[in-house]
Each structure stands twice: as C-alpha cells, then as structure tokens.
Coordinates of C-alpha atoms in Angstrom, one line a residue:
M26 CA 64.0 -131.5 -154.4
T27 CA 65.0 -127.4 -155.3
F28 CA 61.5 -126.4 -155.1
L29 CA 61.1 -127.5 -151.8
P30 CA 61.8 -124.9 -148.3
D31 CA 65.7 -125.4 -146.7
K32 CA 64.1 -126.6 -143.8
F33 CA 61.9 -129.4 -145.2
K34 CA 65.1 -130.6 -147.9
N35 CA 67.1 -131.1 -144.2
K36 CA 65.0 -132.7 -142.6
F37 CA 63.6 -135.0 -145.5
T38 CA 67.9 -135.9 -145.7
A39 CA 68.0 -136.8 -141.0
F40 CA 64.9 -138.5 -141.7
L41 CA 67.1 -140.7 -145.3
A42 CA 70.8 -140.8 -143.3
R43 CA 69.1 -141.8 -140.5
L44 CA 67.6 -145.1 -142.7
I45 CA 70.9 -145.6 -144.2
I46 CA 72.3 -146.2 -140.5
N47 CA 69.9 -148.5 -139.6
L48 CA 70.5 -150.1 -142.2
V49 CA 74.3 -150.1 -142.4
A50 CA 74.1 -151.2 -139.1
R51 CA 71.2 -154.2 -138.6
T52 CA 72.3 -156.3 -141.3
S53 CA 76.3 -155.7 -140.9
K54 CA 78.3 -157.2 -137.6
T55 CA 79.7 -154.9 -135.3
A56 CA 82.7 -155.9 -132.5
K57 CA 83.6 -153.9 -129.8
I58 CA 87.2 -153.2 -129.3
N59 CA 88.8 -152.7 -125.9
E60 CA 85.5 -151.9 -125.0
D61 CA 86.8 -152.3 -120.8
A62 CA 88.2 -148.6 -121.7
I63 CA 85.3 -146.6 -120.3
A64 CA 84.7 -149.1 -117.8
G65 CA 88.4 -148.3 -116.8
A66 CA 87.6 -144.7 -117.8
R67 CA 84.9 -144.9 -115.1
D68 CA 86.1 -145.7 -112.4
K69 CA 87.5 -142.4 -111.9
S70 CA 84.5 -140.5 -112.5
K71 CA 80.8 -141.1 -113.0
N72 CA 81.1 -139.9 -116.6
V73 CA 83.1 -139.6 -119.2
I74 CA 83.6 -137.7 -123.0
Y75 CA 83.9 -140.0 -126.1
A76 CA 86.9 -138.2 -128.6
F77 CA 86.4 -139.3 -132.2
W78 CA 86.9 -138.1 -135.9
H79 CA 84.3 -136.4 -137.2
G80 CA 84.7 -138.9 -140.7
R81 CA 84.6 -141.9 -138.8
Q82 CA 81.0 -141.1 -137.0
F83 CA 78.9 -143.1 -138.6
M84 CA 78.8 -146.7 -136.3
L85 CA 79.7 -144.5 -133.6
V86 CA 75.6 -142.9 -133.9
W87 CA 74.5 -146.0 -134.1
T88 CA 76.8 -148.0 -130.6
H89 CA 75.7 -145.1 -128.6
R90 CA 72.2 -144.6 -129.3
F91 CA 69.9 -143.8 -127.0
Q92 CA 71.9 -142.6 -124.7
G93 CA 71.5 -139.2 -123.2
V94 CA 75.2 -138.5 -124.5
Y95 CA 75.4 -134.7 -125.7
L96 CA 76.3 -133.2 -128.5
M97 CA 77.0 -129.6 -129.5
T98 CA 76.4 -128.5 -132.8
S99 CA 75.7 -125.2 -134.8
Y100 CA 73.0 -123.6 -136.1
S101 CA 74.9 -123.5 -139.8
R102 CA 73.5 -125.7 -142.3
D103 CA 75.2 -128.3 -141.6
G104 CA 74.0 -128.1 -137.8
E105 CA 70.4 -128.5 -138.5
L106 CA 71.1 -131.6 -140.8
Q107 CA 73.6 -133.4 -137.6
T108 CA 70.6 -132.3 -135.3
G109 CA 67.9 -133.9 -137.0
I110 CA 70.1 -137.0 -137.5
M111 CA 71.7 -137.4 -133.9
S112 CA 68.1 -137.0 -132.3
G113 CA 66.4 -138.8 -134.3
F114 CA 68.7 -141.6 -132.2
G115 CA 68.3 -140.0 -128.7
Y116 CA 71.2 -137.4 -128.3
N117 CA 70.9 -134.7 -125.9
I118 CA 72.2 -131.5 -128.5
I119 CA 73.6 -128.6 -127.4
R120 CA 72.7 -125.4 -130.0
G121 CA 76.1 -123.6 -130.1
S122 CA 77.0 -121.4 -133.0
H123 CA 80.5 -120.5 -135.7
R124 CA 79.8 -116.8 -133.8
K125 CA 81.2 -116.3 -130.4
R126 CA 78.0 -116.0 -127.8
G127 CA 76.7 -118.3 -129.2
A128 CA 80.2 -120.6 -128.9
V129 CA 81.1 -119.7 -125.7
E130 CA 76.8 -120.2 -124.9
G131 CA 76.8 -123.8 -125.9
T132 CA 80.1 -124.6 -124.1
L133 CA 79.0 -123.5 -121.0
E134 CA 75.9 -125.3 -120.9
L135 CA 77.5 -129.0 -121.7
I136 CA 80.6 -127.8 -119.0
K137 CA 77.2 -127.7 -116.9
R138 CA 75.2 -130.9 -117.7
I139 CA 79.1 -132.5 -118.0
E140 CA 79.8 -131.7 -114.1
N141 CA 75.6 -133.0 -113.9
G142 CA 77.4 -136.3 -114.8
D143 CA 76.4 -136.5 -118.3
D144 CA 78.5 -138.8 -120.8
A145 CA 79.3 -136.7 -124.0
A146 CA 81.1 -136.7 -127.3
F147 CA 82.5 -134.8 -129.8
A148 CA 83.7 -134.2 -133.5
V149 CA 87.5 -133.2 -132.3
D150 CA 88.2 -131.8 -135.4
G151 CA 85.1 -130.8 -136.8
P152 CA 82.7 -128.8 -138.2
R153 CA 85.2 -127.8 -140.5
G154 CA 88.8 -129.4 -139.7
P155 CA 91.6 -129.7 -140.8
A156 CA 90.7 -133.3 -140.6
F157 CA 92.7 -135.6 -138.2
Q158 CA 94.1 -132.6 -136.4
V159 CA 92.5 -132.3 -132.8
K160 CA 91.5 -128.3 -131.5
P161 CA 91.5 -127.3 -128.6
G162 CA 88.0 -127.2 -127.3
I163 CA 87.9 -130.7 -125.8
I164 CA 90.4 -130.9 -124.0
F165 CA 89.6 -127.0 -122.4
I166 CA 86.6 -128.9 -120.8
A167 CA 87.8 -131.7 -119.8
Q168 CA 90.0 -129.8 -117.8
K169 CA 87.4 -127.2 -116.4
T170 CA 85.3 -130.4 -115.7
G171 CA 87.7 -133.8 -114.6
R172 CA 86.6 -135.8 -116.5
P173 CA 88.7 -137.9 -118.6
I174 CA 88.5 -138.7 -122.3
V175 CA 87.5 -142.0 -124.4
P176 CA 89.4 -142.2 -127.2
V177 CA 86.7 -144.1 -130.0
T178 CA 87.0 -145.0 -133.9
F179 CA 84.9 -147.4 -136.2
S180 CA 85.9 -149.0 -139.3
A181 CA 84.9 -151.4 -141.9
R182 CA 85.6 -154.7 -144.4
F183 CA 83.9 -152.8 -147.1
K184 CA 83.2 -149.5 -147.0
I185 CA 83.3 -145.3 -149.2
V186 CA 85.8 -142.9 -147.9
M187 CA 84.7 -139.4 -149.2
N188 CA 86.4 -137.1 -150.9
N189 CA 85.3 -134.0 -148.2
W190 CA 87.4 -132.3 -146.3
D191 CA 87.3 -135.7 -144.0
R192 CA 87.5 -138.3 -145.9
Y193 CA 83.7 -139.9 -145.0
C194 CA 83.7 -143.3 -144.7
V195 CA 80.5 -144.7 -145.3
P196 CA 80.0 -148.4 -144.8
F197 CA 78.6 -150.9 -147.2
P198 CA 75.8 -153.2 -145.9
F199 CA 75.9 -156.6 -145.0
N200 CA 80.1 -155.7 -143.2
D201 CA 82.0 -156.8 -140.9
C202 CA 82.7 -153.4 -138.6
A203 CA 84.6 -152.8 -135.9
V204 CA 83.7 -149.8 -132.9
V205 CA 87.6 -149.4 -131.6
Y206 CA 88.3 -147.1 -127.6
G207 CA 91.6 -146.2 -127.4
R208 CA 93.1 -145.3 -124.1
S209 CA 91.9 -143.2 -121.9
L210 CA 92.7 -139.2 -121.4
E211 CA 93.1 -137.6 -117.9
V212 CA 94.1 -133.8 -118.4
R213 CA 94.6 -132.2 -115.1
R214 CA 94.7 -128.1 -114.4
T215 CA 98.7 -127.7 -114.5
D216 CA 98.4 -129.6 -117.9
D217 CA 99.5 -127.8 -121.3
I218 CA 95.8 -127.9 -123.6
H219 CA 98.1 -127.6 -126.6
A220 CA 100.5 -131.1 -125.9
K221 CA 97.4 -132.6 -125.0
C222 CA 96.1 -131.9 -128.0
R223 CA 98.5 -133.9 -130.0
E224 CA 98.3 -136.8 -127.2
L225 CA 94.8 -136.9 -127.9
E226 CA 95.3 -136.8 -131.7
S227 CA 98.0 -139.9 -131.8
E228 CA 95.7 -141.8 -130.2
L229 CA 92.7 -141.5 -132.4
N230 CA 95.3 -141.8 -135.2
R231 CA 96.7 -144.9 -133.7
I232 CA 92.9 -146.9 -132.8
T233 CA 91.9 -146.2 -136.6
G234 CA 95.1 -147.4 -138.0

C-alpha cells in the first residue's frame, strides 16, 4: 500500500484493527473479575477514570465500547490510528498533541468532560513509554476533578506479546480471556502526585500479573 495516501492507509488499518477486535471478542469467552470495583467507585462518585497499560488495551476496547468514555489522542500518525479504532467503538475522542499548547488544551477539555459526569480512560504509560511506568497526568486530573481511578487490565490464555516498546498483547480468536479490575484509587488535593503514581503502578502490576 505504499502508493496510497497516509490518510487512507490509517483509515484502512483502523478498519482492519476493528475487524480483528470484533473477531477475537465475538469468538472468545471473557470473564470480568472484580467488576464490583466499578460500582464501589461509583458509590463515591458518579463517574470514574479508568487506568490501563498501553499494551493491555485490546479486550478493553471491546468490553467498554459504546459507553461514552472519553479518551485523549495526539495528532501524530499513531494518534490518528488510535482515533480511527476507538471512535469506531463509540469512544469520544479529544485531540491533544505532543506540543505543550495542544496537550494543555486537551487536558483542560478532558477535565471539563469529567467534571460534567463523563467517564474517561488513560493508557497511563502512553503514548511512548517507558512501559509499565505510570505518568503523572492521570493523577493530576484525578486530583483536580476528585474522581476515583479504577485500574483495569486483561489477560488471555492464548496470545502473542509483540516485541515493541509496550509489549502489546494480542489474543487469539476462540480464546478464554479475563478483564480484571483493581482496587480504586482516590487522590486528595494534598496527596503527593509521584507517590500516587507508584501506588497506581503497583496495583496495575498486581492485577496484570
């Protein structure tokens, strides 16, 4: 497809990715473990902020589809692809940027949506890593909005773990999968952001295994 414009390539790749996710999800059994963590978090707040590792989002795209969840993506090529995939599953996309101004504008818009009662989700080690290290953005937003963070991951019996920066996990069709929720995390105004990053990191690693 070298002769095709990048925009068309991204649309085709996003379409193909959605087909693969549909195939895997519809032919697999997916158990939800500790799903009560969401209800427990919602007892304290109407809406929640989901936190997941970038490489462990495949099945989460399916299990949380068409729920009005907000995500922020960049204007990079990867961001365009992510937008094409996620919007096809009913996610609301806020476009940010790796540039400071765009990132700030995107963050402010996301905070506004969360304060209005919408759920949000973050790949907490994205978009470029290092893998399995929580960046402070989600903690800052949870602190500003007062909404709880719900860690979530997935596992699969049969899978390929790709040799890229995020160790992206791709499950096979006709599989046994599990979506696992961790203990919710609240961030108070006086909490240390970096300490909370480590706390969230520890919980995500615990449920990911």
